[in-house]
Structure formats: structure tokens, C-alpha cells
mmCIF file of C-alpha atoms in Angstrom:
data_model
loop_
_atom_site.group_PDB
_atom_site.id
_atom_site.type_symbol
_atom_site.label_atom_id
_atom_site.label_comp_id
_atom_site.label_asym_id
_atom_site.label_seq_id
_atom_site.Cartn_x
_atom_site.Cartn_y
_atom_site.Cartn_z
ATOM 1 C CA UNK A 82 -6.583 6.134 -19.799
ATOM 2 C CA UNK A 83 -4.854 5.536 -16.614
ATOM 3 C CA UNK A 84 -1.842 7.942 -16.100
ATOM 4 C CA UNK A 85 1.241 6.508 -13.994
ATOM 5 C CA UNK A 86 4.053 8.891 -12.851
ATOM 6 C CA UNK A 87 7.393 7.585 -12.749
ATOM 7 C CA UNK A 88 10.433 8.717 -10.752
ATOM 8 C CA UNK A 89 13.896 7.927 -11.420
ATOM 9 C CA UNK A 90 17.089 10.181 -12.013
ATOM 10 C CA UNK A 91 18.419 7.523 -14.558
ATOM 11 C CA UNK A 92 17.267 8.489 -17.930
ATOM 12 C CA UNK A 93 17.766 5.236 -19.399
ATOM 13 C CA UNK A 94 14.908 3.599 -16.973
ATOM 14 C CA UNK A 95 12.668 6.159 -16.652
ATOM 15 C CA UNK A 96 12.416 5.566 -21.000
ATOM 16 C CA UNK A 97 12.509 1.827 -20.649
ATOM 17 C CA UNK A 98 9.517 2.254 -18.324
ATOM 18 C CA UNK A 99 7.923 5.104 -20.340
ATOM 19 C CA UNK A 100 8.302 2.145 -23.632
ATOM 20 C CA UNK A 101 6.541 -0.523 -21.531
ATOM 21 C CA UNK A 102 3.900 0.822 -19.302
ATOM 22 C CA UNK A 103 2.947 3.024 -22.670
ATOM 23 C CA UNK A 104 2.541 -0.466 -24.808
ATOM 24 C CA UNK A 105 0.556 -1.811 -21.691
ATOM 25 C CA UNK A 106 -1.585 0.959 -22.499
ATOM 26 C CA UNK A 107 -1.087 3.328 -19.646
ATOM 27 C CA UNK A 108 0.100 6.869 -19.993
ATOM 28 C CA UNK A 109 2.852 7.819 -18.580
ATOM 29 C CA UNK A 110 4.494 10.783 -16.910
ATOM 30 C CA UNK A 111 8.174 11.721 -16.218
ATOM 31 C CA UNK A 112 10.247 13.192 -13.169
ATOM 32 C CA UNK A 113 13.418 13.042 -13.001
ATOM 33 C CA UNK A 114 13.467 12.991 -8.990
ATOM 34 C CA UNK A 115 11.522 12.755 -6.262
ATOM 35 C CA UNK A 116 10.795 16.767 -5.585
ATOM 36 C CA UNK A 117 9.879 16.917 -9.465
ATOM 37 C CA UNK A 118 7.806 13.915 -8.861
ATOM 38 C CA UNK A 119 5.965 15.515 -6.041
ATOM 39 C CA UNK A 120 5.512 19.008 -8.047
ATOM 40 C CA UNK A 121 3.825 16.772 -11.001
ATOM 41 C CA UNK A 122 1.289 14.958 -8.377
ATOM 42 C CA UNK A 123 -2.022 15.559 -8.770
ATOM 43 C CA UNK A 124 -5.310 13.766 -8.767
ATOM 44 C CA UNK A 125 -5.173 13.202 -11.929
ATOM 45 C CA UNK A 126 -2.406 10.148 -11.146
ATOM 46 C CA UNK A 127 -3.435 6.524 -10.925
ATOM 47 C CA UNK A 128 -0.653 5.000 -9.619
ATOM 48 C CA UNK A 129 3.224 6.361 -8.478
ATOM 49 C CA UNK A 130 6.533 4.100 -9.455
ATOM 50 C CA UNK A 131 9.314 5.469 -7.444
ATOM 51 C CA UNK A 132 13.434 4.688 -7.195
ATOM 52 C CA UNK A 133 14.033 4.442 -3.737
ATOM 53 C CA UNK A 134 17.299 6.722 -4.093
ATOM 54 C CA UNK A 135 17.507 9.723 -5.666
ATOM 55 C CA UNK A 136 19.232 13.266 -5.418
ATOM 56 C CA UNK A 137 17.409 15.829 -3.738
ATOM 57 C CA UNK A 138 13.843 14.350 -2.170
ATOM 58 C CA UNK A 139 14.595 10.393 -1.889
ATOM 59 C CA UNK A 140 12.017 7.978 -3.062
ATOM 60 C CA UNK A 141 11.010 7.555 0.814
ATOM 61 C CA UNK A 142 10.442 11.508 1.181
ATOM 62 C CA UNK A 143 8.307 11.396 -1.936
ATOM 63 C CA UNK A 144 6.372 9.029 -0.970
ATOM 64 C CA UNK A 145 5.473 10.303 2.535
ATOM 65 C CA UNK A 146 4.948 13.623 0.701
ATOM 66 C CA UNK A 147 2.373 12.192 -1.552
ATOM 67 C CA UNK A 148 1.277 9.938 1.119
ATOM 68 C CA UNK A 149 0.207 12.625 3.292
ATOM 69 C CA UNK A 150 -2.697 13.874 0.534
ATOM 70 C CA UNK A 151 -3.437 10.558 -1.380
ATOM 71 C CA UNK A 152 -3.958 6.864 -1.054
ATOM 72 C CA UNK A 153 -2.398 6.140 -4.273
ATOM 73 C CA UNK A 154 -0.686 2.627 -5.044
ATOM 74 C CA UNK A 155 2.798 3.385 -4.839
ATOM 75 C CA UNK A 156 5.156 1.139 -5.961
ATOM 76 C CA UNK A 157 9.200 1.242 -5.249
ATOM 77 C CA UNK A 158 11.332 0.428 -7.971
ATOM 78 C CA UNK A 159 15.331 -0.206 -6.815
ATOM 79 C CA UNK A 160 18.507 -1.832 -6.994
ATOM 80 C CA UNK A 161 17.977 -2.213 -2.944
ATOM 81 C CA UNK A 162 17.147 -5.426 -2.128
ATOM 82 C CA UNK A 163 17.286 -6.106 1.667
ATOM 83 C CA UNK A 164 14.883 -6.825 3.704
ATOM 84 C CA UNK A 165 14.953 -3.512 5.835
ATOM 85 C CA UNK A 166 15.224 -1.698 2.559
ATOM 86 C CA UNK A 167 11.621 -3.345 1.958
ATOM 87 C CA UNK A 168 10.619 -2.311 5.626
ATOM 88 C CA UNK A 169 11.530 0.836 5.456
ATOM 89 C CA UNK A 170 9.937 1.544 1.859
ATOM 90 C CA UNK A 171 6.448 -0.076 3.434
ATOM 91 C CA UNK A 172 6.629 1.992 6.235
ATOM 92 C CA UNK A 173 6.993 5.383 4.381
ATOM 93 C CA UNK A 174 3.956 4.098 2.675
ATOM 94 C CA UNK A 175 4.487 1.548 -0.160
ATOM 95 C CA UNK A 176 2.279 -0.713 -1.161
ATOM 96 C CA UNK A 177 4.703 -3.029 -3.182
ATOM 97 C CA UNK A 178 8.207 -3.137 -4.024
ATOM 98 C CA UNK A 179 10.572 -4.697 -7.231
ATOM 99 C CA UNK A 180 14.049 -5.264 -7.416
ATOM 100 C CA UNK A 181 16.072 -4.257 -9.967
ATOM 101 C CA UNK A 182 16.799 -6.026 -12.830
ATOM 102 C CA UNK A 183 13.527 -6.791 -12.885
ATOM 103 C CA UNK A 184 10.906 -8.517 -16.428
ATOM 104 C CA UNK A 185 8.601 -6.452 -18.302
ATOM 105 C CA UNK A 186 6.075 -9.523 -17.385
ATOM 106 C CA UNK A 187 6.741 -8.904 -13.646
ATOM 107 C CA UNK A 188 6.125 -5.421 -13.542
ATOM 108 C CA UNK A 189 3.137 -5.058 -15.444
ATOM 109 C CA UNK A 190 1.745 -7.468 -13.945
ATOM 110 C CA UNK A 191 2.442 -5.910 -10.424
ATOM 111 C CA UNK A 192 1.256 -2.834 -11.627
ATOM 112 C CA UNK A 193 -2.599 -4.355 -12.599
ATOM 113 C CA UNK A 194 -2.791 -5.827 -9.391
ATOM 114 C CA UNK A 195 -2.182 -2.711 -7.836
ATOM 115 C CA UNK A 196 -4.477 -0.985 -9.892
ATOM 116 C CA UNK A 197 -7.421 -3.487 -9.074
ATOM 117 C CA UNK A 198 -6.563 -3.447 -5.172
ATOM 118 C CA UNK A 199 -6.829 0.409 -5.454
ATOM 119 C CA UNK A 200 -10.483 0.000 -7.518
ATOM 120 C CA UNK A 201 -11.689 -2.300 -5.248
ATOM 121 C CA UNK A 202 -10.961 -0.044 -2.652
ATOM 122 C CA UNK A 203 -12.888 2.533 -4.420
ATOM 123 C CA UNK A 204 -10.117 5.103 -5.800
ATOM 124 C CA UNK A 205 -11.586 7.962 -6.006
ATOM 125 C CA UNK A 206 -14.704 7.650 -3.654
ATOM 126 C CA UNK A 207 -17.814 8.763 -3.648
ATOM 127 C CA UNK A 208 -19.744 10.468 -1.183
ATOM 128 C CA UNK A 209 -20.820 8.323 1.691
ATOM 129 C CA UNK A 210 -24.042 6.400 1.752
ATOM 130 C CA UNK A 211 -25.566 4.320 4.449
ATOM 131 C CA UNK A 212 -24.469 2.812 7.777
ATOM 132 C CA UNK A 213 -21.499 1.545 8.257
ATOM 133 C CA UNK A 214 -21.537 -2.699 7.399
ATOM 134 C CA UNK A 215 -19.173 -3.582 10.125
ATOM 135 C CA UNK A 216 -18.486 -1.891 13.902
ATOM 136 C CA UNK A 217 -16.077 -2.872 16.228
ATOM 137 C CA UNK A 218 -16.490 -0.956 19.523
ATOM 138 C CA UNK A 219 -15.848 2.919 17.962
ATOM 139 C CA UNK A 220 -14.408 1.478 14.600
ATOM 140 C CA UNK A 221 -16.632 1.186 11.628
ATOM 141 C CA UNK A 222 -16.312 -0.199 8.377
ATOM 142 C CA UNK A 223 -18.428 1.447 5.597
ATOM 143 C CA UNK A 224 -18.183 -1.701 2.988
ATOM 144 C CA UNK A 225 -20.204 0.162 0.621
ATOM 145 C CA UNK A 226 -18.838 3.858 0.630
ATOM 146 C CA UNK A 227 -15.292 2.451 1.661
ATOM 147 C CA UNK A 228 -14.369 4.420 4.758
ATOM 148 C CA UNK A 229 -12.944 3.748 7.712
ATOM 149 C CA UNK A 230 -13.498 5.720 11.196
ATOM 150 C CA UNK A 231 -12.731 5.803 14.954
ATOM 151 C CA UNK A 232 -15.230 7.389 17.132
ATOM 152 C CA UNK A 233 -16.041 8.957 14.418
ATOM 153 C CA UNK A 234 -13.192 10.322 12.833
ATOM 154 C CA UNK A 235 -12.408 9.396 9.316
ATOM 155 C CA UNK A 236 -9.299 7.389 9.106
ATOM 156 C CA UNK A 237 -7.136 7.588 5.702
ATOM 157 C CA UNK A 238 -6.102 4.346 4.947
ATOM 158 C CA UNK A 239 -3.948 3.363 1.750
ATOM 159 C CA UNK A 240 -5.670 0.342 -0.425
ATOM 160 C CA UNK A 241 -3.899 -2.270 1.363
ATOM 161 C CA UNK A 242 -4.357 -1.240 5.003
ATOM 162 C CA UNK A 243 -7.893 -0.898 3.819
ATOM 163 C CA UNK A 244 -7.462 -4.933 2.715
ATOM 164 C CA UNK A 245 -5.995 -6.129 5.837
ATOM 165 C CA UNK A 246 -8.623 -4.482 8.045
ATOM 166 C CA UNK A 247 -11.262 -5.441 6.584
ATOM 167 C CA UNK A 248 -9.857 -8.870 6.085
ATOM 168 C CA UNK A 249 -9.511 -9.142 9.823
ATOM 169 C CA UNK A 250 -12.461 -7.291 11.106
ATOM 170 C CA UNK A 251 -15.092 -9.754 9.037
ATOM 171 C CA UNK A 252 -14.897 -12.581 11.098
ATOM 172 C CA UNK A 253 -13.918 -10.386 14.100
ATOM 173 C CA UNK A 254 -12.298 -13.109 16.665
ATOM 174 C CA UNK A 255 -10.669 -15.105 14.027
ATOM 175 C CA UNK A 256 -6.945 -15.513 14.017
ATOM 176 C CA UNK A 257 -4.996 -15.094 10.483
ATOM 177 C CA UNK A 258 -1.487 -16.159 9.881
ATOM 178 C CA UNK A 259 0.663 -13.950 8.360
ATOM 179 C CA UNK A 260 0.890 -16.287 5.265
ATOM 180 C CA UNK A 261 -3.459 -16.173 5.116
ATOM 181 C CA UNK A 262 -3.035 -12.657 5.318
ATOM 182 C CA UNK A 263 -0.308 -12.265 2.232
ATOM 183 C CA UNK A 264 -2.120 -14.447 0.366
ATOM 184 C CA UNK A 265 -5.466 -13.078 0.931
ATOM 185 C CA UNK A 266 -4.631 -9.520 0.580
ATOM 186 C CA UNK A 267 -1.406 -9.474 -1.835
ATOM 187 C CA UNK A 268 -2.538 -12.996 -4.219
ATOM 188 C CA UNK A 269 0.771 -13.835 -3.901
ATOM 189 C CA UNK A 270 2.478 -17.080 -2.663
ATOM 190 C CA UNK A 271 3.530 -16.400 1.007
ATOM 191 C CA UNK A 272 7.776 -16.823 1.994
ATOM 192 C CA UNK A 273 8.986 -16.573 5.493
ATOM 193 C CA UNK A 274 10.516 -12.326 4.367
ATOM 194 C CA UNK A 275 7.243 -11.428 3.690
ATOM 195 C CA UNK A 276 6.381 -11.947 7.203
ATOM 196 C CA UNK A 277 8.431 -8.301 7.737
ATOM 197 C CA UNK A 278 5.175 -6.995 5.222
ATOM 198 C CA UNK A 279 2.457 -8.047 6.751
ATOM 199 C CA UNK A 280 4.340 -7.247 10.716
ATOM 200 C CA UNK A 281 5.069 -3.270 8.968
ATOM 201 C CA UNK A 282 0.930 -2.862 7.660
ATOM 202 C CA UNK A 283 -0.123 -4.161 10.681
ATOM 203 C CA UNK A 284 2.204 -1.468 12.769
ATOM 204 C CA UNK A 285 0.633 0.872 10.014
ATOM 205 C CA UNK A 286 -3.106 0.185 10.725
ATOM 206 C CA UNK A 287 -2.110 0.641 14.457
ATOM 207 C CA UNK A 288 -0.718 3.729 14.046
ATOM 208 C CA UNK A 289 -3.858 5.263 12.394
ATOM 209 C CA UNK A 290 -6.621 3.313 14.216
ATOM 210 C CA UNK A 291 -5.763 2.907 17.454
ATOM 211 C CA UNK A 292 -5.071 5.050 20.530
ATOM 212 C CA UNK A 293 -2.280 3.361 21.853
ATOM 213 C CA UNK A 294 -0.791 1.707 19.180
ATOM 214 C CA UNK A 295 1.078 0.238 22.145
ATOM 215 C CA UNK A 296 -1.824 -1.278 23.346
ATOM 216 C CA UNK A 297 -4.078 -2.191 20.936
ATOM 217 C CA UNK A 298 -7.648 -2.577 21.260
ATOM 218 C CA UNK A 299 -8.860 -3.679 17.742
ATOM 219 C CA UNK A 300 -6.121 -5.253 16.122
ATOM 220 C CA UNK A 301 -4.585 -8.139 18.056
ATOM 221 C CA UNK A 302 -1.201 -9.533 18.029
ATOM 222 C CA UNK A 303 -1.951 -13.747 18.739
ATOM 223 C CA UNK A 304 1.838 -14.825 19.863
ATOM 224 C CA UNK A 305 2.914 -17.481 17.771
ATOM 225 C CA UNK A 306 -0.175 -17.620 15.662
ATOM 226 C CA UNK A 307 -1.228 -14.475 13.899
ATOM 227 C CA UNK A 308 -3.566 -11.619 14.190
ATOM 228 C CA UNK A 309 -7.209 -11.380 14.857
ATOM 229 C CA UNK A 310 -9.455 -8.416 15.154
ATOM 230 C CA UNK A 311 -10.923 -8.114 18.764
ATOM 231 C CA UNK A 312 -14.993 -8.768 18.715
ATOM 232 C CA UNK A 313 -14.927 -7.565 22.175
ATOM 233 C CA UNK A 314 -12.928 -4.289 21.788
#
């Protein structure tokens, strides 16, 4: 059974989501902030719903906390709704966000599309096997063993940096809107905020595969147009 650990210091939620995730058949377990949340980690968990604020360790700190040992869809649930909210909650490691109030429908159905990102990207993965399918100067792509490396050195990339990359680095010269990459990665109609998502992932991927994230040699920025991964890097 897949096990989901929610966060939230309002007791009233955090049994509203225990009532539905449990009669979408997941099972569920409960902190009541985000250091409790952290303590109860393990690799055990499937997938992390966090409240942005809490007392103590915020939503963002738990997230980078967890984020530091696990690529585990992580999804922020909060009454924040602004854009930078959504920036900064992708940038402490996120990989989706829903406002509250928010429908049963909606957030089950975020959470299975999380949950097949994350097996597609091979959750839990297995020990390496074979060459990598796609190389890009010193970055290589095992497609089958689902790692990434730089000269290399094994990069750890979260589900949905793992999407974008690959995306990108498959038809290496190729430029992508940010709408073909939301819709391609997230299978979810594209609207000029979720620009911010795809501009935050792409700062993320930098930040991990690149040596000067400044200066990019494998991912670039095409002004006005997109992103493209560099065949010639």
C-alpha cells in the first residue's frame, strides 16, 4: 500500500486528509508540524503533503530537510496563493502545489499523477545497468537505470527535474516553449503563471548540473522562445 505523510498543525485538515487519501486507498501518516514530519521520514514514504506554514520547522524547511536525502514527490498544501509563494515552495523543492480550499477530486487526482511521475522515474531504483542512452558532452542520461551524471558524478535529481531533462536532452538542439514543457512534463493545460514553474526547475537543473549555473553549457536559455539542450556542449 502506498504510505503518504501529511503535515499540517491544523487538526481538522490533517483528519479531512487522513478520511480521503485513506478511501483513495493510500495509508496515511500524521505530523503535526514540519520537525515531527521530518522525525517520521523514512524510506518507507511514497509521497510528502506539506502546509507551507507551520510552527517550529516551516513547510519550506521540511522540505529542504527531506529534500536533502530523498527525491520524494512533495506536494505543498496552503492557504498561500501568490505566485512567489509558488516560487519559493518549487525552489525549496516541490514538485506541485494546491491552494486551499481545495476538492477531494483535485487532490487525489494530483496526488496519482505525482505518484506515476515518481514511478516512471523509477522510485526506488535499482542498481545501474548498461551505458548510459543519452550523452551530452560530460552529462549522461541512463534511460534505463534512471540516473543522471556530470563527468561522472551522480546527480540527484527530484522526478520532475528528471522529466524536464530528459525532455530536453532527447532531441538535443530543439527549442521547447515553456507551455511544451508544462504540458509535456506536468499533463496539465499551460497559463502564462506557470511560466514562473517551468523558469524555477530550470534554475533547479542548473544548479545541480552545471558548473556555472551562470553560464550554462547544457541547458540553454533561447530569448524569447524557450529552452533547448545544447548538442554541442
Amino acid at each position: 500500500m502506498v504510505r503518504i505523510l501529511i503535515a499540517d498543525d491544523d487538526e481538522d485538515i490533517r483528519r479531512l486528509l487522513t478520511v480521503l487519501l485513506t478511501d483513495g486507498g493510500y495509508q496515511v501518516i500524521q505530523a503535526a508540524d514540519g520537525l515531527q514530519a521530518v522525525e517520521l521520514f523514512d524510506d518507507r514514504i511514497d509521497l510528502v503533503v506539506l502546509d507551507m506554514m507551520m510552527p517550529g520547522l516551516t513547510g519550506l524547511e521540511a522540505c529542504e530537510a527531506i529534500r536533502k536525502s530523498s527525491p520524494v514527490p512533495i506536494l505543498f498544501l496552503t492557504a498561500k496563493g501568490q505566485e512567489y509563494d509558488k516560487i519559493f515552495g518549487f525552489s525549496a523543492g516541490a514538485d506541485d502545489y494546491l491552494v486551499k480550499p481545495f476538492h477531494a477530486s483535485e487532490l487525489l487526482a494530483r496526488i496519482k499523477a505525482m505518484l506515476r511521475r515518481y514511478r516512471e522515474y523509477g522510485g526506488r531504483r535499482s542498481a545501474e545497468t548498461g551505458q548510459p542512452a543519452i550523452t551530452l558532452g560530460g552529462l549522461s542520461i541512463d534511460t534505463e537505470a534512471l540516473r543522471v551524471s556530470v563527468d561522472g558524478e551522480e546527480k540527484a535529481l527530484t522526478a520532475t527535474e528528471y522529466r524536464v531533462l530528459l525532455l530536453l536532452c532527447e532531441t538535443p538542439g530543439k527549442v521547447f516553449s515553456a507551455e511544451n514543457i508544462y504540458e509535456s512534463v506536468w499533463g496539465e493545460r499551460y497559463y502564462d503563471s506557470s511560466n514562473n514553474t517551468i523558469m524555477v526547475h530550470i534554475r533547479k537543473l542548473r544548479e545541480k548540473i552545471e558548473r556555472d549555473p551562470g553560464n550554462p553549457r547544457y541547458l540553454k536559455t533561447v530569448w524569447g522562445m524557450g529552452y533547448k539542450a545544447d548538442r554541442d556542449a
